[in-house]
Each structure stands twice: as structure tokens, then as C-alpha cells.
Amino acid sequence: MKNPIENFIQDFMAYVRASDPHQLEFHQAVHEVIESLAPYLLDHPKYMKMKILERLVEPERVVHFRVPWLDDRGNIQVNRGFRVEMNSAIGPYKGGLRFHPTVTLSIMKFLAFEQVFKNSLTSLPMGGGKGGSDFDPKNKSDMEVMRFCQSFMTELFRHIGPNTDVPAGDIGVGGREIGFLFGQYKRVRNEFTGVLTGKGIEWGGSLIRPEATGYGTVYFAKEMMNTKGESLEGKVVCISGSGNVAQFAAQKVLELGGKVVTMSDSGGFIHDPDGIDPEKLAYIFQLKNEQRGRIKSYADKYGCPFYAGQRPWRIACDVALPCATENEIHEDDAAMLLKNGCQVVAEGANMPCTPEAVHLFLKARILYAPGKAANAGGVAVSGLEMAQNSMRLNWTREEVDDRLHTIMRTIHAMCLKHGQKRDGWINYVDGANIGGFVKVAQAMIAQGVV
Ligand code: NDP
């Protein structure tokens, strides 16, 4: 016989699956949240009566559009564009744009759903959204990327605005793409406004925004380790990815005395047992951000092993920071990390661990932080960028970094409040999900049936 909690989860997931049977990533994200929320909801029936969950899984609006553009040979290319405006109970929709061939509506909805809880945790007034395209910026010229971004924005501009919906970057959308998107928005709207975050520092961007997700993830790991009297000093750290989040996570780990031994991209991972020192990391920044090259070149340059087509989780480490993409730590990867003594996993990426991997980490009671808590630093500094744009002011680097640090500590405290069990163990998954839910749910109730 199933207990009421299991029954509730099963019934609700059947409802979600029936509505959108093929959206597997979205189901996965909802399931993870419902597992945490079920006991809380059964204790607080007002949320059920107000159908808060049913409303949370239904986007307020989904925009799906055609993005035609001309490649360098004059051929017409056609991609799909999306913007999922998930929930605006506590502020304008806020969340990144992803340009990657794997983008589907299911991926957009999972990311937008996660974003609602994450943004709530930051304590800033931001609702949740996400968008993007199946366009692949890899192997495209700057002019092709520009023409694509201009076409994308020529439709998106009518759905967004500084008080409505404020997109940012994500996979495949960095400073270059935000620049092209902003330029086109300004042109068609004839206004200079904070409609995107992650802007260049000369035209409305915030200091520390590029660093924020990676730094914030490491600040969060540091807070978790503090609860055990531990620090990053001397710890061996495995990082996946070598994009925006991975680069700045690595930089902060080095600053705090840790040793980063792996980084990766979709081609495979490098293992540098001597550690990626600041000089080698500077090479990775240049390789990835300027040459737009492959991580394998690091192995060729520094004479260390490169493992094609593999992920780094069989390398022994104290701390693992998955910073590439969803579902990159499977059950066997998690088992290997635990076997090799890993004690801390903080998700720089969104949903990088499969449900089976998460269950292993929770069962082993290691320090495991889900992305909606650990990687919230990026959107938090986006929120600070919006505040600076509204005030037409720029804060200093130190000021933004201090605020980021404080926000990550606040999120950690929120996880403690809602996730600490009677025996003292902290379930950060429960903490983040319940902590993120309460504020949004209260706002939805206050605003009536909308
Ligand atoms: P980037 O595009 O800068 O970097 C992504 C990195 O992940 C690259 O090294 C890329 O390799 C690798 N990668 C992407 N897809 C795959 C794949 N399917 N298999 C293996 N490797 C892959 O993106 P970000 O660093 O911005 O984002 C990384 C993660 O962090 C994502 O999950 C994103 O949603 C999340 N995140 C990002 C935030 C931000 O502020 N940027 C905020 C919060 C979360 P390759 O170049 O070969 O594709």
C-alpha cells in the first residue's frame, strides 16, 4: 500500500504527463520539485485548494516563432525560437536565452519552471521565464550569428520589455549574442532600456555579471562546507564544462585555495593532475572566448590526458562542480564520485544530475546543492543589473560582489530553514524547493485567481 505522499506524487505526475506526454525534461524537473513539496503541501491544504501547483506547471504564456536568416553563402536558413513566460507573481519574467541544437519546448519549460523557484530564492523581485532557439552558434561566422540574433529579436521584441520580461544569456548566448540582440531591440523600439541583462559594461551592463554564476556556485559550496567546519583550501575539484559558468567557477576555486583538475566540453574532458593554475586558466579563457576552440587543445599544449567523448566523474575529487548541461551526472557517475570520496556536489549547471544520481547523493548524505540554489548567483546579479539600469547608476565591482556573496548566504540560510532535518542533516533539495515555493505561492494567492 502506498502512503498519501506517494499517492499524491503519482497522481500529480500522471496529470502533468497526460497534458504533455512527450516533455520528458519538464516532467523530470516537476517531479523533483513535487517530491520535496508533497509533505509540505499535505500539511498546508490551502495551497491545494487554490490549485497553486496546477497553476505553476502551466506557463502564463508560450511564444513559439520562426527565425529565418541568411547564411554567408546567401542561403536561407530557418530555426525555431521560443520564449516561455512561466510565472510573474513576484516580478517581471526573468531568465536566460539558450542557443543550442538540443533546444525543444520541453527543455525551455523545464528551465523556466526551475527559474521560478530560483528567482524566488534570490529574494529579488523577479518572476521566471526562459527562451532560446535550436540555432547552433558553433562554426558560424560573427556575421551569421549577428543576422540570426537580429531576426530572433525582430519577433521577440514585441513580447519583452524592462517591466515585462527581461532575458539574459545561457548556453550559446554570451556577451557577443547579447550585444547583437540588444542592438536590434534598441533599433526596432527606438529606446535604450534595461531589456536584457549580461550587457557590456560600456552600455548598461553590471560588473561581476559574467563571473556571477560560477562565483556564486563556489560561494554556495563554501557555505555548505562551513557547516562541517571545512573549506576549499587544498581540496581537489572536478569541473565539467569550459564555458561561462565553468571558467569563473574554476577561477574562484583557485582563489580560495582549491585545485581544479578537470574541465570539459562536448568533445570530452582534460585531466591535469598538477592542477589548472591561473596561467593555464587564462589560456582556457582565451581558447574558449576568443579562439572559440576545443578543450582538447589544452591537453595538446600542456601534455596532459584528454578523454574523447567522456565526462570527468571517474577522476577522484573532494568536490564536484557540474557546470556544462542537464543530465551529465548519471547514476554510475554518482556512484563513482562517492566511491572515490567526493563529499560536495554543487550544481553550476541546471539539472546536471539525473534523479537516480540525486537519490544516491541524498542517501549518502553528502553536501549536495541543486542548481536552483547553487547557480542562482547569475540571475541574482542580473537582478542587480536591472536595479542599476532603473537607477541609471553603476555599482563598483566590490559592491556587486558583496551583494552576490550576501545573496548566496541568504539562499543557504533559506535552504537550512526549510531543509534541515531533526537530526541536523540538511536536505538542500527540500530546502530550495520549499523555500522557493512559499513566496511565489503566497503572492499568487494574494493576487487572486489569475
Ligand atoms: P556556455 O555555452 O558558456 O558553456 C557551456 C559548456 O557546456 C561548454 O563547455 C559546452 O561545450 C558544454 N556543453 C554544452 N552542452 C553540452 C552537452 N550536451 N554535452 C557536453 N557538454 C556540453 O554556457 P554556460 O556556461 O552559460 O551554461 C552552462 C550551464 O549553466 C547550463 O546548464 C546553464 O543553463 C547553466 N546556467 C548558466 C547561467 C549563466 O549565467 N550563464 C546561469 C545559471 C545556470 P561545447 O562548447 O562543446 O558545446
PDB file of C-alpha atoms and ligand atoms in Angstrom, residues 98 100 111 118 130 138 169-172 209 213 241-246 264-267 288 294 323-326 348-350 375 378, ligand 1:
ATOM      1  CA  ARG A  98      19.768  29.295 -24.855  1.00  0.00           C
ATOM      2  CA  HIS A 100      21.798  25.048 -28.846  1.00  0.00           C
ATOM      3  CA  LEU A 111      14.360  25.624 -17.420  1.00  0.00           C
ATOM      4  CA  LYS A 118      15.491  30.007  -8.271  1.00  0.00           C
ATOM      5  CA  LYS A 130      13.304  31.044 -20.334  1.00  0.00           C
ATOM      6  CA  LYS A 138      29.293  26.884 -33.230  1.00  0.00           C
ATOM      7  CA  GLY A 169      22.361  34.636 -21.581  1.00  0.00           C
ATOM      8  CA  ASP A 170      22.634  30.870 -21.145  1.00  0.00           C
ATOM      9  CA  ILE A 171      24.319  28.114 -23.180  1.00  0.00           C
ATOM     10  CA  GLY A 172      25.434  29.556 -26.521  1.00  0.00           C
ATOM     11  CA  ARG A 209      27.647  39.635 -14.141  1.00  0.00           C
ATOM     12  CA  THR A 213      27.054  32.168 -11.764  1.00  0.00           C
ATOM     13  CA  GLY A 241      32.208  22.396 -18.985  1.00  0.00           C
ATOM     14  CA  SER A 242      34.569  25.167 -20.034  1.00  0.00           C
ATOM     15  CA  GLY A 243      32.052  27.899 -20.829  1.00  0.00           C
ATOM     16  CA  ASN A 244      30.975  30.913 -18.823  1.00  0.00           C
ATOM     17  CA  VAL A 245      29.956  29.130 -15.618  1.00  0.00           C
ATOM     18  CA  ALA A 246      32.847  26.642 -15.582  1.00  0.00           C
ATOM     19  CA  SER A 264      35.445  19.581 -20.447  1.00  0.00           C
ATOM     20  CA  ASP A 265      33.375  20.424 -23.496  1.00  0.00           C
ATOM     21  CA  SER A 266      31.087  18.379 -25.695  1.00  0.00           C
ATOM     22  CA  GLY A 267      34.179  16.722 -27.241  1.00  0.00           C
ATOM     23  CA  LYS A 288      37.072  29.415 -25.433  1.00  0.00           C
ATOM     24  CA  ARG A 294      38.059  22.942 -28.331  1.00  0.00           C
ATOM     25  CA  CYS A 323      28.886  23.288 -14.996  1.00  0.00           C
ATOM     26  CA  ALA A 324      28.058  22.068 -18.535  1.00  0.00           C
ATOM     27  CA  THR A 325      24.492  20.908 -19.163  1.00  0.00           C
ATOM     28  CA  GLU A 326      21.500  18.850 -17.954  1.00  0.00           C
ATOM     29  CA  GLY A 348      26.616  25.206 -11.576  1.00  0.00           C
ATOM     30  CA  ALA A 349      24.534  23.876 -14.481  1.00  0.00           C
ATOM     31  CA  ASN A 350      20.757  23.410 -14.459  1.00  0.00           C
ATOM     32  CA  ASN A 375      23.677  28.621  -9.505  1.00  0.00           C
ATOM     33  CA  GLY A 378      23.830  34.589 -12.152  1.00  0.00           C
TER      34      GLY A 378
HETATM   35  P1  NDP B   1      28.312  28.116 -22.239  1.00  0.00           P
HETATM   36  O1  NDP B   1      27.687  27.986 -23.561  1.00  0.00           O
HETATM   37  O2  NDP B   1      29.178  29.272 -21.943  1.00  0.00           O
HETATM   38  O3  NDP B   1      29.154  26.782 -21.906  1.00  0.00           O
HETATM   39  C1  NDP B   1      28.548  25.526 -21.914  1.00  0.00           C
HETATM   40  C2  NDP B   1      29.625  24.474 -21.689  1.00  0.00           C
HETATM   41  O4  NDP B   1      28.991  23.207 -21.540  1.00  0.00           O
HETATM   42  C3  NDP B   1      30.574  24.351 -22.867  1.00  0.00           C
HETATM   43  O5  NDP B   1      31.813  23.906 -22.400  1.00  0.00           O
HETATM   44  C4  NDP B   1      29.885  23.267 -23.715  1.00  0.00           C
HETATM   45  O6  NDP B   1      30.742  22.566 -24.574  1.00  0.00           O
HETATM   46  C5  NDP B   1      29.369  22.350 -22.631  1.00  0.00           C
HETATM   47  N1  NDP B   1      28.178  21.641 -23.124  1.00  0.00           N
HETATM   48  C6  NDP B   1      27.014  22.182 -23.561  1.00  0.00           C
HETATM   49  N2  NDP B   1      26.161  21.225 -23.959  1.00  0.00           N
HETATM   50  C7  NDP B   1      26.803  20.055 -23.758  1.00  0.00           C
HETATM   51  C8  NDP B   1      26.452  18.708 -23.960  1.00  0.00           C
HETATM   52  N3  NDP B   1      25.242  18.370 -24.439  1.00  0.00           N
HETATM   53  N4  NDP B   1      27.371  17.753 -23.619  1.00  0.00           N
HETATM   54  C9  NDP B   1      28.584  18.093 -23.121  1.00  0.00           C
HETATM   55  N5  NDP B   1      28.971  19.362 -22.909  1.00  0.00           N
HETATM   56  C10 NDP B   1      28.102  20.327 -23.214  1.00  0.00           C
HETATM   57  O7  NDP B   1      27.082  28.019 -21.193  1.00  0.00           O
HETATM   58  P2  NDP B   1      27.053  28.452 -19.663  1.00  0.00           P
HETATM   59  O8  NDP B   1      28.368  28.221 -19.037  1.00  0.00           O
HETATM   60  O9  NDP B   1      26.406  29.787 -19.590  1.00  0.00           O
HETATM   61  O10 NDP B   1      25.972  27.411 -19.082  1.00  0.00           O
HETATM   62  C11 NDP B   1      26.353  26.142 -18.536  1.00  0.00           C
HETATM   63  C12 NDP B   1      25.229  25.615 -17.646  1.00  0.00           C
HETATM   64  O11 NDP B   1      24.978  26.561 -16.587  1.00  0.00           O
HETATM   65  C13 NDP B   1      23.877  25.413 -18.328  1.00  0.00           C
HETATM   66  O12 NDP B   1      23.212  24.324 -17.714  1.00  0.00           O
HETATM   67  C14 NDP B   1      23.133  26.703 -17.997  1.00  0.00           C
HETATM   68  O13 NDP B   1      21.727  26.537 -18.061  1.00  0.00           O
HETATM   69  C15 NDP B   1      23.602  26.919 -16.575  1.00  0.00           C
HETATM   70  N6  NDP B   1      23.452  28.269 -16.057  1.00  0.00           N
HETATM   71  C16 NDP B   1      24.056  29.326 -16.702  1.00  0.00           C
HETATM   72  C17 NDP B   1      23.920  30.602 -16.185  1.00  0.00           C
HETATM   73  C18 NDP B   1      24.651  31.758 -16.754  1.00  0.00           C
HETATM   74  O14 NDP B   1      24.626  32.826 -16.127  1.00  0.00           O
HETATM   75  N7  NDP B   1      25.313  31.646 -17.888  1.00  0.00           N
HETATM   76  C19 NDP B   1      23.061  30.854 -15.006  1.00  0.00           C
HETATM   77  C20 NDP B   1      22.573  29.659 -14.361  1.00  0.00           C
HETATM   78  C21 NDP B   1      22.749  28.427 -14.899  1.00  0.00           C
HETATM   79  P3  NDP B   1      30.692  22.905 -26.158  1.00  0.00           P
HETATM   80  O15 NDP B   1      31.286  24.258 -26.282  1.00  0.00           O
HETATM   81  O16 NDP B   1      31.474  21.824 -26.782  1.00  0.00           O
HETATM   82  O17 NDP B   1      29.222  22.863 -26.537  1.00  0.00           O
END
